[in-house]
Amino acid sequence: MSQESVDEEKRATLRRFAAVGAGGPLARLAGSDADADDHETTSEVPAAIRGYLATTPGAHFSKLRDDLQLGTGEAQYHLRRLVERDAVDSWKDGDYRRYAPAGRFSDFERRALGFLRRDTARGLVVGLLREPDATGAELADRLGVSAPTVSKYAAELAEAGLLDRSDGYDLTRPETTLLLLVRYADSFGPDAVALAADADELVEYSG
């Protein structure tokens, strides 16, 4: 692929997400960086980041950078400016730094988003939303992982306050977690999309 094609693909990606970001209440913050650089896409980057995070909250730095086809320095610069201007929230999650639109999520929801962005942890949560009485062995079989792997993630979810292990595996706030999965299903993957399609059947359990 030629450099010209790469640049055009990047511009198209930025414009697509910028259209989402431009509709937010803090859209003017995105436009205020227009004079930061002479590159024609610079003015679109802050709006694109906001639009991306509106649809993919809890994304970590590398995913955001790669999905928007930004350079590392470029992504760092604009994210730092958006965080400084209270347009974007940033928090540490283990080895990751995650981002989301400012003021939209509670501490619990931030922790949940972090785990839902991890394939195995999300699979465990989805499994419990579908089958609240599932055992560790059943979850391991469903996910195609070992029982110790399920135990490891269950312990991490419990430490984060998302899971109660006092009597089996019980999600502490299933309704909140289900809402996050359904609302941002497309950004999580096929398991979340399938869950969203069946969400009406799960409301009785989650409510």
mmCIF file of C-alpha atoms in Angstrom:
data_model
loop_
_atom_site.group_PDB
_atom_site.id
_atom_site.type_symbol
_atom_site.label_atom_id
_atom_site.label_comp_id
_atom_site.label_asym_id
_atom_site.label_seq_id
_atom_site.Cartn_x
_atom_site.Cartn_y
_atom_site.Cartn_z
ATOM 1 C CA MET A 1 0.000 0.000 0.000
ATOM 2 C CA SER A 2 1.403 3.393 -0.991
ATOM 3 C CA GLN A 3 1.999 6.185 1.533
ATOM 4 C CA GLU A 4 -0.655 8.235 -0.236
ATOM 5 C CA SER A 5 -3.179 5.422 0.300
ATOM 6 C CA VAL A 6 -2.194 5.125 3.958
ATOM 7 C CA ASP A 7 -2.602 8.866 4.494
ATOM 8 C CA GLU A 8 -5.986 8.876 2.781
ATOM 9 C CA GLU A 9 -7.144 5.923 4.890
ATOM 10 C CA LYS A 10 -6.037 7.763 8.025
ATOM 11 C CA ARG A 11 -7.893 10.919 6.970
ATOM 12 C CA ALA A 12 -11.059 8.916 6.290
ATOM 13 C CA THR A 13 -10.818 7.237 9.714
ATOM 14 C CA LEU A 14 -10.315 10.556 11.484
ATOM 15 C CA ARG A 15 -13.207 12.185 9.648
ATOM 16 C CA ARG A 16 -15.529 9.302 10.478
ATOM 17 C CA PHE A 17 -14.862 9.513 14.207
ATOM 18 C CA ALA A 18 -14.595 13.318 14.177
ATOM 19 C CA ALA A 19 -18.187 13.448 12.929
ATOM 20 C CA VAL A 20 -19.210 11.685 16.143
ATOM 21 C CA GLY A 21 -16.948 13.792 18.347
ATOM 22 C CA ALA A 22 -18.094 17.057 16.812
ATOM 23 C CA GLY A 23 -21.589 16.480 18.115
ATOM 24 C CA GLY A 24 -20.565 16.330 21.784
ATOM 25 C CA PRO A 25 -21.071 19.088 24.353
ATOM 26 C CA LEU A 26 -17.339 19.840 24.482
ATOM 27 C CA ALA A 27 -16.806 19.834 20.718
ATOM 28 C CA ARG A 28 -15.285 23.298 20.797
ATOM 29 C CA LEU A 29 -12.344 21.861 22.731
ATOM 30 C CA ALA A 30 -11.543 19.671 19.759
ATOM 31 C CA GLY A 31 -11.477 22.570 17.350
ATOM 32 C CA SER A 32 -9.259 24.701 19.583
ATOM 33 C CA ASP A 33 -6.195 22.660 18.645
ATOM 34 C CA ALA A 34 -6.534 23.535 14.956
ATOM 35 C CA ASP A 35 -3.470 25.792 14.990
ATOM 36 C CA ALA A 36 -1.238 23.321 16.844
ATOM 37 C CA ASP A 37 0.292 21.990 13.611
ATOM 38 C CA ASP A 38 0.216 22.622 9.888
ATOM 39 C CA HIS A 39 -0.831 19.049 9.064
ATOM 40 C CA GLU A 40 -4.289 19.088 7.518
ATOM 41 C CA THR A 41 -5.614 16.333 9.778
ATOM 42 C CA THR A 42 -4.461 17.949 13.041
ATOM 43 C CA SER A 43 -7.678 19.857 13.633
ATOM 44 C CA GLU A 44 -9.653 16.629 13.235
ATOM 45 C CA VAL A 45 -7.614 14.558 15.679
ATOM 46 C CA PRO A 46 -9.117 15.833 18.983
ATOM 47 C CA ALA A 47 -12.665 15.474 17.651
ATOM 48 C CA ALA A 48 -11.821 12.016 16.292
ATOM 49 C CA ILE A 49 -10.469 10.942 19.691
ATOM 50 C CA ARG A 50 -13.635 12.172 21.400
ATOM 51 C CA GLY A 51 -15.792 10.408 18.850
ATOM 52 C CA TYR A 52 -13.792 7.208 19.183
ATOM 53 C CA LEU A 53 -14.041 7.241 22.979
ATOM 54 C CA ALA A 54 -17.768 7.930 22.814
ATOM 55 C CA THR A 55 -18.170 4.583 21.066
ATOM 56 C CA THR A 56 -15.226 2.722 22.653
ATOM 57 C CA PRO A 57 -14.963 3.920 26.273
ATOM 58 C CA GLY A 58 -12.249 2.277 28.335
ATOM 59 C CA ALA A 59 -9.948 1.796 25.337
ATOM 60 C CA HIS A 60 -6.281 1.741 26.292
ATOM 61 C CA PHE A 61 -3.693 3.987 24.691
ATOM 62 C CA SER A 62 -2.287 1.521 22.155
ATOM 63 C CA LYS A 63 -5.709 0.473 20.884
ATOM 64 C CA LEU A 64 -6.843 4.072 20.455
ATOM 65 C CA ARG A 65 -3.601 5.007 18.723
ATOM 66 C CA ASP A 66 -3.737 2.041 16.347
ATOM 67 C CA ASP A 67 -7.462 2.229 15.565
ATOM 68 C CA LEU A 68 -7.169 5.923 14.705
ATOM 69 C CA GLN A 69 -3.881 5.306 12.854
ATOM 70 C CA LEU A 70 -2.079 7.976 14.887
ATOM 71 C CA GLY A 71 1.593 8.238 15.688
ATOM 72 C CA THR A 72 2.554 7.640 19.314
ATOM 73 C CA GLY A 73 3.612 11.242 19.893
ATOM 74 C CA GLU A 74 0.564 12.561 18.068
ATOM 75 C CA ALA A 75 -1.807 10.480 20.188
ATOM 76 C CA GLN A 76 -0.009 11.392 23.422
ATOM 77 C CA TYR A 77 -0.109 15.101 22.633
ATOM 78 C CA HIS A 78 -3.813 15.299 21.844
ATOM 79 C CA LEU A 79 -4.864 12.980 24.667
ATOM 80 C CA ARG A 80 -2.868 15.047 27.139
ATOM 81 C CA ARG A 81 -4.526 18.244 25.895
ATOM 82 C CA LEU A 82 -8.004 16.714 26.119
ATOM 83 C CA VAL A 83 -7.358 15.410 29.645
ATOM 84 C CA GLU A 84 -6.009 18.799 30.741
ATOM 85 C CA ARG A 85 -9.151 20.473 29.404
ATOM 86 C CA ASP A 86 -11.438 18.006 31.221
ATOM 87 C CA ALA A 87 -12.812 16.661 27.960
ATOM 88 C CA VAL A 88 -11.439 13.144 28.542
ATOM 89 C CA ASP A 89 -10.924 11.098 31.702
ATOM 90 C CA SER A 90 -7.798 8.965 32.081
ATOM 91 C CA TRP A 91 -7.022 6.265 34.620
ATOM 92 C CA LYS A 92 -4.462 3.517 35.233
ATOM 93 C CA ASP A 93 -5.656 -0.074 34.956
ATOM 94 C CA GLY A 94 -2.825 -2.465 35.699
ATOM 95 C CA ASP A 95 -0.352 -2.149 32.837
ATOM 96 C CA TYR A 96 -2.802 -0.070 30.801
ATOM 97 C CA ARG A 97 -3.861 3.556 30.746
ATOM 98 C CA ARG A 98 -7.489 3.813 29.730
ATOM 99 C CA TYR A 99 -9.589 6.710 28.459
ATOM 100 C CA ALA A 100 -13.261 7.669 28.307
ATOM 101 C CA PRO A 101 -15.392 10.770 27.836
ATOM 102 C CA ALA A 102 -15.088 12.969 30.925
ATOM 103 C CA GLY A 103 -17.632 12.627 33.722
ATOM 104 C CA ARG A 104 -19.643 9.873 32.098
ATOM 105 C CA PHE A 105 -18.689 6.815 34.150
ATOM 106 C CA SER A 106 -18.581 5.988 37.852
ATOM 107 C CA ASP A 107 -15.562 4.319 39.464
ATOM 108 C CA PHE A 108 -17.370 0.991 39.315
ATOM 109 C CA GLU A 109 -18.140 1.442 35.621
ATOM 110 C CA ARG A 110 -14.519 2.333 34.895
ATOM 111 C CA ARG A 111 -13.354 -0.859 36.579
ATOM 112 C CA ALA A 112 -15.976 -2.825 34.683
ATOM 113 C CA LEU A 113 -14.962 -1.302 31.353
ATOM 114 C CA GLY A 114 -11.351 -2.278 31.998
ATOM 115 C CA PHE A 115 -12.270 -5.927 32.475
ATOM 116 C CA LEU A 116 -14.774 -5.945 29.635
ATOM 117 C CA ARG A 117 -11.968 -4.860 27.299
ATOM 118 C CA ARG A 118 -10.109 -8.113 28.142
ATOM 119 C CA ASP A 119 -11.316 -11.111 26.154
ATOM 120 C CA THR A 120 -11.213 -13.784 28.862
ATOM 121 C CA ALA A 121 -12.590 -11.569 31.630
ATOM 122 C CA ARG A 122 -15.390 -10.399 29.341
ATOM 123 C CA GLY A 123 -16.148 -13.995 28.379
ATOM 124 C CA LEU A 124 -16.451 -14.904 32.042
ATOM 125 C CA VAL A 125 -18.823 -11.987 32.684
ATOM 126 C CA VAL A 126 -20.913 -12.773 29.611
ATOM 127 C CA GLY A 127 -21.087 -16.408 30.693
ATOM 128 C CA LEU A 128 -22.366 -15.434 34.139
ATOM 129 C CA LEU A 129 -24.926 -13.038 32.691
ATOM 130 C CA ARG A 130 -26.247 -15.859 30.554
ATOM 131 C CA GLU A 131 -25.984 -18.549 33.231
ATOM 132 C CA PRO A 132 -25.812 -17.017 36.722
ATOM 133 C CA ASP A 133 -25.383 -20.437 38.340
ATOM 134 C CA ALA A 134 -22.515 -21.545 36.115
ATOM 135 C CA THR A 135 -19.608 -23.201 37.912
ATOM 136 C CA GLY A 136 -15.954 -22.505 37.318
ATOM 137 C CA ALA A 137 -15.626 -25.742 35.375
ATOM 138 C CA GLU A 138 -18.609 -24.900 33.181
ATOM 139 C CA LEU A 139 -17.234 -21.432 32.492
ATOM 140 C CA ALA A 140 -13.828 -22.879 31.631
ATOM 141 C CA ASP A 141 -15.436 -25.289 29.182
ATOM 142 C CA ARG A 142 -17.518 -22.508 27.635
ATOM 143 C CA LEU A 143 -14.491 -20.248 27.183
ATOM 144 C CA GLY A 144 -12.076 -22.962 26.113
ATOM 145 C CA VAL A 145 -9.619 -22.139 28.898
ATOM 146 C CA SER A 146 -8.328 -23.980 31.955
ATOM 147 C CA ALA A 147 -10.053 -23.951 35.326
ATOM 148 C CA PRO A 148 -7.053 -22.143 36.907
ATOM 149 C CA THR A 149 -7.438 -19.394 34.275
ATOM 150 C CA VAL A 150 -11.087 -18.908 35.241
ATOM 151 C CA SER A 151 -10.082 -18.876 38.909
ATOM 152 C CA LYS A 152 -7.416 -16.253 38.226
ATOM 153 C CA TYR A 153 -9.783 -13.887 36.442
ATOM 154 C CA ALA A 154 -12.522 -14.513 38.988
ATOM 155 C CA ALA A 155 -10.120 -13.475 41.748
ATOM 156 C CA GLU A 156 -9.241 -10.280 39.870
ATOM 157 C CA LEU A 157 -12.907 -9.476 39.274
ATOM 158 C CA ALA A 158 -13.632 -10.073 42.948
ATOM 159 C CA GLU A 159 -10.751 -7.831 44.026
ATOM 160 C CA ALA A 160 -12.140 -5.097 41.785
ATOM 161 C CA GLY A 161 -15.578 -5.445 43.362
ATOM 162 C CA LEU A 162 -17.287 -6.856 40.278
ATOM 163 C CA LEU A 163 -17.732 -10.403 41.549
ATOM 164 C CA ASP A 164 -18.776 -12.036 44.823
ATOM 165 C CA ARG A 165 -17.175 -15.446 45.388
ATOM 166 C CA SER A 166 -18.668 -16.172 48.815
ATOM 167 C CA ASP A 167 -21.111 -18.696 47.327
ATOM 168 C CA GLY A 168 -20.145 -19.573 43.791
ATOM 169 C CA TYR A 169 -19.679 -16.767 41.281
ATOM 170 C CA ASP A 170 -22.131 -13.860 41.539
ATOM 171 C CA LEU A 171 -21.770 -10.591 39.641
ATOM 172 C CA THR A 172 -22.171 -7.760 42.156
ATOM 173 C CA ARG A 173 -23.992 -5.331 39.851
ATOM 174 C CA PRO A 174 -25.178 -7.394 36.885
ATOM 175 C CA GLU A 175 -27.624 -4.748 35.663
ATOM 176 C CA THR A 176 -24.889 -2.123 35.355
ATOM 177 C CA THR A 177 -22.499 -4.531 33.661
ATOM 178 C CA LEU A 178 -25.184 -5.734 31.252
ATOM 179 C CA LEU A 179 -26.019 -2.141 30.325
ATOM 180 C CA LEU A 180 -22.374 -1.402 29.499
ATOM 181 C CA LEU A 181 -22.098 -4.540 27.384
ATOM 182 C CA VAL A 182 -25.287 -3.776 25.479
ATOM 183 C CA ARG A 183 -24.650 -0.067 24.997
ATOM 184 C CA TYR A 184 -21.122 -0.561 23.619
ATOM 185 C CA ALA A 185 -21.562 -4.072 22.213
ATOM 186 C CA ASP A 186 -20.058 -3.312 18.809
ATOM 187 C CA SER A 187 -16.800 -2.201 20.412
ATOM 188 C CA PHE A 188 -16.457 -5.337 22.540
ATOM 189 C CA GLY A 189 -16.799 -8.056 19.941
ATOM 190 C CA PRO A 190 -19.127 -10.837 18.775
ATOM 191 C CA ASP A 191 -19.809 -12.240 22.258
ATOM 192 C CA ALA A 192 -21.156 -8.865 23.413
ATOM 193 C CA VAL A 193 -23.122 -8.360 20.192
ATOM 194 C CA ALA A 194 -24.771 -11.771 20.656
ATOM 195 C CA LEU A 195 -25.516 -10.939 24.294
ATOM 196 C CA ALA A 196 -27.079 -7.612 23.286
ATOM 197 C CA ALA A 197 -29.384 -9.448 20.891
ATOM 198 C CA ASP A 198 -30.618 -11.582 23.797
ATOM 199 C CA ALA A 199 -30.648 -8.778 26.389
ATOM 200 C CA ASP A 200 -34.435 -8.734 26.793
ATOM 201 C CA GLU A 201 -34.294 -12.319 28.075
ATOM 202 C CA LEU A 202 -31.708 -11.349 30.683
ATOM 203 C CA VAL A 203 -33.496 -8.335 32.157
ATOM 204 C CA GLU A 204 -35.415 -10.395 34.701
ATOM 205 C CA TYR A 205 -32.148 -11.706 36.132
ATOM 206 C CA SER A 206 -30.350 -8.381 35.959
ATOM 207 C CA GLY A 207 -33.097 -6.190 37.367
#
